[in-house]
Amino acid sequence: MADRLVRGVDAARPGVPTLEQVAAKAGVSRSTASRAINGGLRVSPEALLAVEAAVADLGYSPNRAARSLVTRRTDSIALVVPEPDERVLSDPFFAGTLNGLASALADTEIQVVLVIARPGQNERTVRYLRNGHVDGAIVVSHHRDDTLDRALVELRLPSVFVGRPLSATPEVDSRLQYVDTDNVQGGRMATQHLLDRGCRRIGTIAGPEDMSAGIDRLIGWRQAMTAAGQRDDAVVHGDFTIVSGAEAARRLLTEYPDVDGIFIASDLMAAGALPVLAELGREVPQDVAVVGYDNLGVAASTQPPLTSVIQPVVAMARAAGLRLLDQLQGATPTPPLIFAPELVVRASA
Amino acid sequence: MADRLVRGVDAARPGVPTLEQVAAKAGVSRSTASRAINGGLRVSPEALLAVEAAVADLGYSPNRAARSLVTRRTDSIALVVPEPDERVLSDPFFAGTLNGLASALADTEIQVVLVIARPGQNERTVRYLRNGHVDGAIVVSHHRDDTLDRALVELRLPSVFVGRPLSATPEVDSRLQYVDTDNVQGGRMATQHLLDRGCRRIGTIAGPEDMSAGIDRLIGWRQAMTAAGQRDDAVVHGDFTIVSGAEAARRLLTEYPDVDGIFIASDLMAAGALPVLAELGREVPQDVAVVGYDNLGVAASTQPPLTSVIQPVVAMARAAGLRLLDQLQGATPTPPLIFAPELVVRASA
DNA sequence: CATTTTCGTAGGAGCGCTTCCAAGGTGACC
DNA sequence: GGTCACCTTGGAAGCGCTCCTACGAAAATG
């Protein structure tokens, strides 16, 4: 273990003001000062004013540790994210989540603690969450490891998943809060758009088979294809990265050279696929129409710009944050909140 | 203020184990248990073993609040980031930072608290940091607002900037820790590469004039151009986003239609510029060679793939984390750590 | 006018932990 | 064998805060 660490703020100086000092300055007792600060109930207007002045004067802010010790709350929530590897690194999904969450918590005092869920360290992560270090958790269910999901559900810690966790079978849905878009419908919409513009031999570059977003979008594609009486065999998988998109496109066009439309389960993969299509002499959208998914920045900047299905990450994360807040206030868990996907038509299809 | 919140973990159940329980189970006093847990100094081997067993058995982990209250440390550091807006959202910079920081802290107990520095709320941010809620801070100096930078420096809170803060004039450098790449040299290298391949009329799409990365890369370009005896007037500015890159490219080619090379200060802007070049009938790299900056994922997937200057975000953030750790252990601040940029040659130049 | 209710306030206990201190036990050394 | 040093240990204080309880004064009630 490390030696004694040096104090964050030097103790030699007057130091951080305490409630005691505020009370003294305001000429009231510690209790009154505390009450004044925590909502001002049962405090006379004069006392309230005096305390507020003292607080402003001293630049006081309550010691969270002390408060937390007695309230048994921490006023902080965990943002549980999978270890940011190459994939997450190039994925704007996370930044969007953060943005939405921040906006949900904007006018609370709640802090966000980043919890990196390292693969193989679930034990540690769960212990951290269990032992009251945070009041709740937002879990970015963007990883392939559902033992963590399961463990979190067992925990009874107020928590909301962004994106349906794979462990969310219908039976346990009620015990489990999540926010997601309807990826099945999204997949259907994307495919239908291709069908509507006349494509008949439509392939798909699907996401990983162990992530709900990957699975569901593929299901949506299947549904649309069978409903239209088309074959649903032209499937290759990627892992949502640019590189995998390029590879997948190559495989797809090799195995099914006659495709005239591709539904690609993420814009990033589409960004990888488009250059390959060009290289193989396919004009987009004339020879092969392409629809992506996510609509997160990259979509508009590909060549040609990508028709894509909107996944409103920011709104989802915001909703997740608000739901968590509700739970922290004691509200009972509500059923999953599913956003409707929307299609943005650009040049690629 | 909000009403009483519900406890994160239900108190009716056996609840979270305390040190007292561990001690009882191990058959030692609370003090001994504490000593055993915090490094095991002055504890007999038997006692140590007994405590360790009890800890494992009970799944104990110390209450951070209680510990923090007495040690006056929080064992957490702030990651101060500018409010994630559109720009940050589509920027993999942040994810990389997180990745690097996480790796630096991997085998410590230190938690990362996300502090969103909202514009116009500097007061609040500073107060939070000042009042001992965290032991130190990593500041992603990726924003345009240097009053925060200045305030943080005043704070005497151990902190490390990722990216040179604009307020870091040579005089205050010593009081201020940061990690950065040599953006001037990076700009020079990029430009030199264009010169070397025969470009003579080189323009630049520079970053914002109020961010050190923007300023320095432009300086580098200027240096290379004047050293080569070329005119350094073909400058337009963007704000590091894709959209601004597209606009800037249009402006540049309108004002200076004879450019045969462009140094673009970020890959994202380059990603916006390339389609515009294509649209205006310029072949890359034949008619106009292009060098980008950052080499963060997008670079490899543009059409054509982008020659770019590596900015090792992950390594930088990791270094920043390690330096902060050093400071927390009492080490004296060290001079800025500057990474050398590297050029990755791809098809665009 | 006496009595109850209400209100604002102060004091004190105690949250779980670290750490100071004194005490006890052991071995080394004279 | 006695003294000293050293190591291990438990008791107790106290970190800054909230909240329970008690209390006096003011307001409302009979």
Short mmCIF file of C-alpha atoms in Angstrom, two decimals, chain B residues 180-319:
data_model
loop_
_atom_site.label_atom_id
_atom_site.label_comp_id
_atom_site.label_asym_id
_atom_site.label_seq_id
_atom_site.Cartn_x
_atom_site.Cartn_y
_atom_site.Cartn_z
CA ASP B 180 1.20 17.75 -24.39
CA THR B 181 2.63 17.01 -27.77
CA ASP B 182 4.80 19.47 -29.54
CA ASN B 183 2.14 20.90 -31.77
CA VAL B 184 4.50 23.39 -33.33
CA GLN B 185 6.80 20.66 -34.42
CA GLY B 186 3.82 18.59 -35.55
CA GLY B 187 2.67 21.43 -37.76
CA ARG B 188 6.15 21.79 -39.08
CA MET B 189 6.48 18.09 -39.83
CA ALA B 190 3.19 17.95 -41.64
CA THR B 191 4.04 20.97 -43.72
CA GLN B 192 7.54 19.77 -44.40
CA HIS B 193 6.13 16.53 -45.69
CA LEU B 194 4.03 18.46 -48.17
CA LEU B 195 7.03 20.53 -49.18
CA ASP B 196 9.13 17.42 -49.57
CA ARG B 197 6.69 15.85 -51.93
CA GLY B 198 6.88 18.94 -54.10
CA CYS B 199 3.97 21.08 -53.04
CA ARG B 200 4.73 24.76 -53.34
CA ARG B 201 1.48 26.54 -52.75
CA ILE B 202 0.43 25.12 -49.40
CA GLY B 203 -2.58 26.32 -47.49
CA THR B 204 -3.75 25.39 -44.05
CA ILE B 205 -7.02 24.85 -42.36
CA ALA B 206 -6.06 25.91 -38.87
CA GLY B 207 -7.82 25.27 -35.61
CA PRO B 208 -9.42 27.89 -33.40
CA GLU B 209 -7.23 30.82 -32.49
CA ASP B 210 -8.02 30.47 -28.82
CA MET B 211 -6.82 26.94 -28.30
CA SER B 212 -3.20 26.11 -27.88
CA ALA B 213 -3.41 23.20 -30.29
CA GLY B 214 -4.90 25.47 -32.92
CA ILE B 215 -2.37 28.20 -32.40
CA ASP B 216 0.69 26.01 -32.21
CA ARG B 217 -0.03 23.90 -35.26
CA LEU B 218 -0.48 27.08 -37.25
CA ILE B 219 2.81 28.40 -35.96
CA GLY B 220 4.47 25.19 -37.06
CA TRP B 221 3.03 25.58 -40.52
CA ARG B 222 4.25 29.17 -40.67
CA GLN B 223 7.72 28.17 -39.58
CA ALA B 224 8.01 25.49 -42.22
CA MET B 225 6.67 27.75 -44.94
CA THR B 226 8.91 30.69 -44.20
CA ALA B 227 11.91 28.41 -43.78
CA ALA B 228 11.17 27.10 -47.26
CA GLY B 229 10.79 30.60 -48.58
CA GLN B 230 7.10 30.13 -49.31
CA ARG B 231 4.25 32.51 -48.68
CA ASP B 232 2.23 31.83 -45.54
CA ASP B 233 -0.95 33.64 -46.40
CA ALA B 234 -3.30 30.82 -47.34
CA VAL B 235 -4.87 30.38 -43.92
CA VAL B 236 -8.46 29.70 -43.00
CA HIS B 237 -9.75 28.69 -39.60
CA GLY B 238 -12.10 25.97 -38.52
CA ASP B 239 -13.15 24.76 -35.11
CA PHE B 240 -11.95 21.16 -35.36
CA THR B 241 -15.34 19.80 -36.43
CA ILE B 242 -16.18 18.00 -39.64
CA VAL B 243 -18.62 20.65 -40.72
CA SER B 244 -16.19 23.47 -40.16
CA GLY B 245 -13.61 21.53 -42.14
CA ALA B 246 -15.90 21.37 -45.12
CA GLU B 247 -16.68 25.07 -44.94
CA ALA B 248 -13.08 25.99 -44.48
CA ALA B 249 -12.01 23.92 -47.45
CA ARG B 250 -14.53 25.73 -49.61
CA ARG B 251 -13.28 29.11 -48.45
CA LEU B 252 -9.67 28.13 -48.92
CA LEU B 253 -10.16 26.91 -52.47
CA THR B 254 -12.18 29.94 -53.39
CA GLU B 255 -9.58 32.39 -52.12
CA TYR B 256 -6.54 30.40 -53.12
CA PRO B 257 -7.56 28.20 -56.03
CA ASP B 258 -3.96 27.43 -56.82
CA VAL B 259 -3.13 25.50 -53.61
CA ASP B 260 -1.47 22.19 -54.25
CA GLY B 261 -1.24 21.07 -50.64
CA ILE B 262 -3.21 21.61 -47.45
CA PHE B 263 -2.23 21.06 -43.87
CA ILE B 264 -5.42 20.52 -41.93
CA ALA B 265 -5.09 20.86 -38.18
CA SER B 266 -7.36 17.94 -37.31
CA ASP B 267 -8.43 14.73 -38.98
CA LEU B 268 -12.03 15.54 -38.33
CA MET B 269 -11.75 18.76 -40.30
CA ALA B 270 -9.90 16.84 -42.97
CA ALA B 271 -12.74 14.36 -43.11
CA GLY B 272 -15.01 17.29 -43.85
CA ALA B 273 -12.63 18.82 -46.34
CA LEU B 274 -11.91 15.77 -48.50
CA PRO B 275 -15.40 15.44 -49.97
CA VAL B 276 -15.36 19.15 -50.77
CA LEU B 277 -12.09 18.73 -52.61
CA ALA B 278 -13.59 15.88 -54.58
CA GLU B 279 -16.64 17.94 -55.33
CA LEU B 280 -14.49 20.80 -56.59
CA GLY B 281 -12.72 18.42 -58.90
CA ARG B 282 -9.41 18.22 -57.07
CA GLU B 283 -7.84 14.80 -56.96
CA VAL B 284 -6.12 13.93 -53.69
CA PRO B 285 -3.15 13.70 -53.61
CA GLN B 286 -2.45 14.39 -57.31
CA ASP B 287 -3.94 17.88 -57.50
CA VAL B 288 -3.94 18.71 -53.82
CA ALA B 289 -2.05 16.76 -51.18
CA VAL B 290 -3.54 16.71 -47.72
CA VAL B 291 -2.05 16.11 -44.30
CA GLY B 292 -4.25 15.89 -41.23
CA TYR B 293 -3.58 15.81 -37.51
CA ASP B 294 -4.47 13.52 -34.61
CA ASN B 295 -4.49 10.13 -36.28
CA LEU B 296 -7.43 9.09 -34.18
CA GLY B 297 -9.38 6.49 -36.06
CA VAL B 298 -10.96 8.66 -38.71
CA ALA B 299 -7.67 9.14 -40.45
CA ALA B 300 -7.47 5.61 -41.77
CA SER B 301 -11.04 5.54 -42.99
CA THR B 302 -11.23 8.65 -45.10
CA GLN B 303 -11.12 8.50 -48.84
CA PRO B 304 -8.25 8.52 -49.56
CA PRO B 305 -6.76 7.52 -46.21
CA LEU B 306 -5.19 10.46 -44.53
CA THR B 307 -1.55 11.15 -43.94
CA SER B 308 -1.62 12.46 -40.41
CA VAL B 309 0.43 13.49 -37.42
CA ILE B 310 0.05 11.21 -34.45
CA GLN B 311 -1.15 12.76 -31.27
CA PRO B 312 -0.76 10.02 -28.67
CA VAL B 313 -3.77 10.89 -26.56
CA VAL B 314 -3.82 7.69 -24.62
CA ALA B 315 -0.16 7.88 -23.72
CA MET B 316 -0.54 11.54 -22.84
CA ALA B 317 -3.44 10.92 -20.53
CA ARG B 318 -1.65 8.00 -18.96
CA ALA B 319 1.38 10.14 -18.34
#
